[in-house]
Amino acid sequence: MTAGTRYICVDWGTSNLRIWLMEADGTVIAERRAAEGMQTLSREDYEPALQRHLTSLCEGGHAPVANPKIMVCGMAGARQGWLEAPYADLPAELENLSEKAIRVPNRLGADIRIMSGIARRDAARPDVMRGEETQLLGLAAASGKAAFTGTVVMPGTHSKWVEIADGRVTDFSTSMTGELFALLSANSILRHSIGGAKPGSDPMSDGFRRGLDRAIDRDIGLSRGLFALRADALLFDIAGDETADALSGFLIGREIMDTLGSRRPDKVTLVADEAIGGLYAAAFERLSIRAEPAQAGTLTQTGLLAAAKTIWPG
Amino acid sequence: MTAGTRYICVDWGTSNLRIWLMEADGTVIAERRAAEGMQTLSREDYEPALQRHLTSLCEGGHAPVANPKIMVCGMAGARQGWLEAPYADLPAELENLSEKAIRVPNRLGADIRIMSGIARRDAARPDVMRGEETQLLGLAAASGKAAFTGTVVMPGTHSKWVEIADGRVTDFSTSMTGELFALLSANSILRHSIGGAKPGSDPMSDGFRRGLDRAIDRDIGLSRGLFALRADALLFDIAGDETADALSGFLIGREIMDTLGSRRPDKVTLVADEAIGGLYAAAFERLSIRAEPAQAGTLTQTGLLAAAKTIWPG
């Protein structure tokens, strides 16, 4: 057991839980993962699940942490999660986000906080994020610049585009790109043309380029472009994997076109794994926008630790 | 038994079959409906099914038709249907469409033809229709103007927008509006906000107007606007039926905006039932476009009869 302060950081999402025992300098002492998330847990399940993982985390020679300081982010803070954490409003200072974190009453003798999300409370185009704010905090911390400035693109089930100025989130927007891909390829008429094929990660593939062309050069609306993919298959006998690639390219291109509108940043910071990051980078390149990759893997962890150190300076 | 020529007209779709015994003057002598379509029939099932319905159609005092003349339209002509009927290319003369109808070999002693669809064979934005061409022919015949001219909007699972000049289909475009509504309300994250509610048909409802606002006035892209509906529900506690209305208004608005582009016709002909027609008419009114309703109910029947009379003048 070391003398320094230790933190427990928890990324508790829709389907999965990841938990780390960390030193203040970022050293990960132990880690656990489990397929337990909001979709399968009821409110009463969270505390016993956490206790089980805490015990497991301290096995193997790690002394139990007394009065543990536990920082949680993700869907555990959703209305259907453990305890609803508030949303911070725009503009939201990343460094101060943890001040709004909600304290969770518990019988573990622990100080447990769930990070707040961020809301865009505008009736014209409301939006919410929960989880990504912690990655953004991690990005700012990892860049060594608390006053991070730029456009951050975070592709995924619900892709986020975030404007950050001097460490404050000033605006953001969500596109349902990943969810639309999953729904359309499995459940729409396009399933007959895709036949279970999965998209590849090659931005030079015929399908991906065709999809991107339709979205960027031709500017076909989303709903018409989807049916064009069906017509492609019927008229030109396109293979399933090529149609899957084309759907992927088309949805990514539409996300970018719809979000950019008439505004074109010189560069964006791209928070994505390598495969999907390569596809988005190719799409940005077509628009002469530089996409700087960020290491997505550890951002949540970095962000949770930064938030924990703000609340419990050690 | 009358002396005049009789025709058998068949609308054979994805899920349903409708069959009419008709006089050349349009009188319907007998009619049958059945829940038998491409989704449940294999290729070999079509002929026996048709024979059964022909027999049933001639019960009740109607003498059997000798060497029946049978005009079929719809998905019976799709690749997965009875026999693949060709697509006519653009520009497609409505009056001559039946010339491309495919003749179906059969053991019923019948002359059976399946109407061709229409294809837009353009790699930039390919498109297909199968079934709607017969409604368009019916529209031209019913208007008493074979040389029909105008923009025709046909809302549905796959909404068609069709440009017709002097009885020739010069262009068309398909949006997956109805299919997207069904998928998104039942299978996407929006299902949590809709909770099984169905959209109403009141174009003045708060939800419908809000959805339309977002699509028309704010011009939010489709994928971002969908997530905004989710955020509405989370931030402003919107009820399920209002969210369903808003999704309906938003998808209809996006269909119209994406299809119109920069072009704004003074008026369109709207082929729709009353409920959905009222919603589209309200959307068009917002854009100062006059929507003239067409009687959708019998257009297929009128079109089939017109095609039959072209092939078999009697």
mmCIF file of C-alpha atoms in Angstrom, chain B residues 81-222:
data_model
loop_
_atom_site.group_PDB
_atom_site.id
_atom_site.type_symbol
_atom_site.label_atom_id
_atom_site.label_comp_id
_atom_site.label_asym_id
_atom_site.label_seq_id
_atom_site.Cartn_x
_atom_site.Cartn_y
_atom_site.Cartn_z
ATOM 1 C CA GLY B 81 -41.970 -12.407 -57.281
ATOM 2 C CA TRP B 82 -43.721 -14.495 -59.924
ATOM 3 C CA LEU B 83 -41.717 -13.492 -62.982
ATOM 4 C CA GLU B 84 -39.376 -10.525 -63.216
ATOM 5 C CA ALA B 85 -40.901 -7.854 -65.439
ATOM 6 C CA PRO B 86 -38.494 -5.415 -67.073
ATOM 7 C CA TYR B 87 -38.056 -1.794 -66.084
ATOM 8 C CA ALA B 88 -38.841 0.851 -68.698
ATOM 9 C CA ASP B 89 -36.195 3.559 -68.886
ATOM 10 C CA LEU B 90 -36.724 7.276 -68.515
ATOM 11 C CA PRO B 91 -38.332 9.114 -70.193
ATOM 12 C CA ALA B 92 -41.185 6.578 -70.058
ATOM 13 C CA GLU B 93 -44.405 7.150 -72.003
ATOM 14 C CA LEU B 94 -47.229 6.128 -69.658
ATOM 15 C CA GLU B 95 -49.590 5.113 -72.462
ATOM 16 C CA ASN B 96 -46.994 2.761 -73.926
ATOM 17 C CA LEU B 97 -45.876 1.171 -70.675
ATOM 18 C CA SER B 98 -48.037 -1.904 -71.171
ATOM 19 C CA GLU B 99 -46.110 -2.711 -74.362
ATOM 20 C CA LYS B 100 -43.176 -3.656 -72.154
ATOM 21 C CA ALA B 101 -45.349 -5.841 -69.911
ATOM 22 C CA ILE B 102 -44.016 -9.384 -69.678
ATOM 23 C CA ARG B 103 -46.187 -12.331 -70.775
ATOM 24 C CA VAL B 104 -46.411 -15.085 -68.166
ATOM 25 C CA PRO B 105 -46.484 -18.702 -69.459
ATOM 26 C CA ASN B 106 -49.314 -20.542 -67.686
ATOM 27 C CA ARG B 107 -51.625 -23.542 -67.767
ATOM 28 C CA LEU B 108 -54.800 -21.550 -67.202
ATOM 29 C CA GLY B 109 -55.453 -20.797 -70.864
ATOM 30 C CA ALA B 110 -55.069 -17.158 -69.918
ATOM 31 C CA ASP B 111 -53.174 -14.250 -71.450
ATOM 32 C CA ILE B 112 -51.375 -12.936 -68.383
ATOM 33 C CA ARG B 113 -49.154 -9.823 -68.493
ATOM 34 C CA ILE B 114 -47.201 -8.208 -65.685
ATOM 35 C CA MET B 115 -46.648 -4.458 -66.008
ATOM 36 C CA SER B 116 -43.079 -3.242 -66.274
ATOM 37 C CA GLY B 117 -41.745 -0.900 -63.633
ATOM 38 C CA ILE B 118 -39.735 2.221 -64.390
ATOM 39 C CA ALA B 119 -36.018 2.660 -63.699
ATOM 40 C CA ARG B 120 -33.782 5.696 -63.437
ATOM 41 C CA ARG B 121 -30.564 4.070 -64.632
ATOM 42 C CA ASP B 122 -28.134 6.749 -63.513
ATOM 43 C CA ALA B 123 -25.126 5.756 -61.423
ATOM 44 C CA ALA B 124 -25.231 9.126 -59.643
ATOM 45 C CA ARG B 125 -28.744 8.554 -58.307
ATOM 46 C CA PRO B 126 -30.394 5.356 -59.505
ATOM 47 C CA ASP B 127 -34.015 4.701 -58.669
ATOM 48 C CA VAL B 128 -36.803 2.210 -59.350
ATOM 49 C CA MET B 129 -40.587 2.056 -59.108
ATOM 50 C CA ARG B 130 -42.877 -0.948 -59.441
ATOM 51 C CA GLY B 131 -46.591 -0.454 -58.977
ATOM 52 C CA GLU B 132 -46.615 3.340 -58.877
ATOM 53 C CA GLU B 133 -46.290 3.487 -62.695
ATOM 54 C CA THR B 134 -49.747 1.894 -62.890
ATOM 55 C CA GLN B 135 -51.197 4.484 -60.506
ATOM 56 C CA LEU B 136 -49.641 7.214 -62.659
ATOM 57 C CA LEU B 137 -51.235 5.721 -65.748
ATOM 58 C CA GLY B 138 -54.513 5.672 -63.804
ATOM 59 C CA LEU B 139 -54.041 9.303 -62.832
ATOM 60 C CA ALA B 140 -53.472 10.342 -66.429
ATOM 61 C CA ALA B 141 -56.477 8.276 -67.587
ATOM 62 C CA ALA B 142 -58.723 9.585 -64.787
ATOM 63 C CA SER B 143 -57.788 13.198 -65.447
ATOM 64 C CA GLY B 144 -58.958 12.662 -69.016
ATOM 65 C CA LYS B 145 -55.594 13.958 -70.133
ATOM 66 C CA ALA B 146 -53.301 11.336 -71.550
ATOM 67 C CA ALA B 147 -50.854 14.242 -71.857
ATOM 68 C CA PHE B 148 -50.819 14.821 -68.076
ATOM 69 C CA THR B 149 -48.117 17.259 -66.915
ATOM 70 C CA GLY B 150 -46.988 18.014 -63.398
ATOM 71 C CA THR B 151 -45.219 16.931 -60.224
ATOM 72 C CA VAL B 152 -46.914 13.988 -58.524
ATOM 73 C CA VAL B 153 -46.190 13.186 -54.877
ATOM 74 C CA MET B 154 -47.108 9.693 -53.663
ATOM 75 C CA PRO B 155 -46.398 9.354 -49.926
ATOM 76 C CA GLY B 156 -45.879 5.915 -48.445
ATOM 77 C CA THR B 157 -43.375 3.373 -47.195
ATOM 78 C CA HIS B 158 -41.225 4.500 -50.104
ATOM 79 C CA SER B 159 -42.553 7.916 -51.124
ATOM 80 C CA LYS B 160 -42.286 8.703 -54.818
ATOM 81 C CA TRP B 161 -41.948 12.148 -56.354
ATOM 82 C CA VAL B 162 -42.573 11.998 -60.081
ATOM 83 C CA GLU B 163 -42.099 14.549 -62.840
ATOM 84 C CA ILE B 164 -44.496 14.020 -65.745
ATOM 85 C CA ALA B 165 -44.411 16.064 -68.957
ATOM 86 C CA ASP B 166 -47.060 15.428 -71.605
ATOM 87 C CA GLY B 167 -47.761 11.931 -70.316
ATOM 88 C CA ARG B 168 -44.088 10.966 -70.121
ATOM 89 C CA VAL B 169 -42.362 10.221 -66.829
ATOM 90 C CA THR B 170 -39.205 12.328 -67.158
ATOM 91 C CA ASP B 171 -37.777 11.919 -63.668
ATOM 92 C CA PHE B 172 -38.551 10.536 -60.224
ATOM 93 C CA SER B 173 -37.097 10.133 -56.780
ATOM 94 C CA THR B 174 -37.820 7.881 -53.807
ATOM 95 C CA SER B 175 -37.561 8.706 -50.088
ATOM 96 C CA MET B 176 -37.827 5.958 -47.470
ATOM 97 C CA THR B 177 -40.062 8.094 -45.266
ATOM 98 C CA GLY B 178 -42.662 5.550 -44.184
ATOM 99 C CA GLU B 179 -40.096 2.832 -43.664
ATOM 100 C CA LEU B 180 -37.890 5.170 -41.600
ATOM 101 C CA PHE B 181 -40.863 6.122 -39.448
ATOM 102 C CA ALA B 182 -41.670 2.491 -38.721
ATOM 103 C CA LEU B 183 -38.055 1.527 -38.035
ATOM 104 C CA LEU B 184 -37.197 4.524 -35.889
ATOM 105 C CA SER B 185 -40.308 4.488 -33.768
ATOM 106 C CA ALA B 186 -40.096 0.763 -33.066
ATOM 107 C CA ASN B 187 -36.374 -0.029 -33.054
ATOM 108 C CA SER B 188 -34.238 3.072 -32.435
ATOM 109 C CA ILE B 189 -33.454 4.934 -29.218
ATOM 110 C CA LEU B 190 -36.551 7.039 -30.040
ATOM 111 C CA ARG B 191 -38.713 4.081 -29.046
ATOM 112 C CA HIS B 192 -37.996 4.980 -25.403
ATOM 113 C CA SER B 193 -39.515 8.416 -26.017
ATOM 114 C CA ILE B 194 -42.439 7.189 -28.140
ATOM 115 C CA GLY B 195 -43.370 4.163 -26.058
ATOM 116 C CA GLY B 196 -45.577 2.560 -28.696
ATOM 117 C CA ALA B 197 -47.653 5.687 -29.420
ATOM 118 C CA LYS B 198 -48.867 6.146 -32.998
ATOM 119 C CA PRO B 199 -48.821 9.506 -34.781
ATOM 120 C CA GLY B 200 -52.173 11.235 -35.227
ATOM 121 C CA SER B 201 -53.361 12.848 -38.430
ATOM 122 C CA ASP B 202 -53.780 16.395 -37.104
ATOM 123 C CA PRO B 203 -51.415 18.754 -38.926
ATOM 124 C CA MET B 204 -52.104 21.390 -36.254
ATOM 125 C CA SER B 205 -50.871 19.239 -33.361
ATOM 126 C CA ASP B 206 -47.925 20.618 -31.350
ATOM 127 C CA GLY B 207 -45.736 17.641 -32.164
ATOM 128 C CA PHE B 208 -46.324 17.651 -35.909
ATOM 129 C CA ARG B 209 -45.699 21.393 -36.135
ATOM 130 C CA ARG B 210 -42.514 21.152 -34.091
ATOM 131 C CA GLY B 211 -41.207 18.368 -36.318
ATOM 132 C CA LEU B 212 -42.060 20.327 -39.433
ATOM 133 C CA ASP B 213 -40.406 23.494 -38.032
ATOM 134 C CA ARG B 214 -37.174 21.645 -37.508
ATOM 135 C CA ALA B 215 -37.193 20.224 -40.994
ATOM 136 C CA ILE B 216 -38.375 23.278 -42.915
ATOM 137 C CA ASP B 217 -37.475 26.426 -40.997
ATOM 138 C CA ARG B 218 -34.325 25.251 -39.260
ATOM 139 C CA ASP B 219 -33.182 22.860 -41.949
ATOM 140 C CA ILE B 220 -31.524 20.482 -39.495
ATOM 141 C CA GLY B 221 -30.159 17.419 -41.258
ATOM 142 C CA LEU B 222 -32.082 14.201 -40.826
#
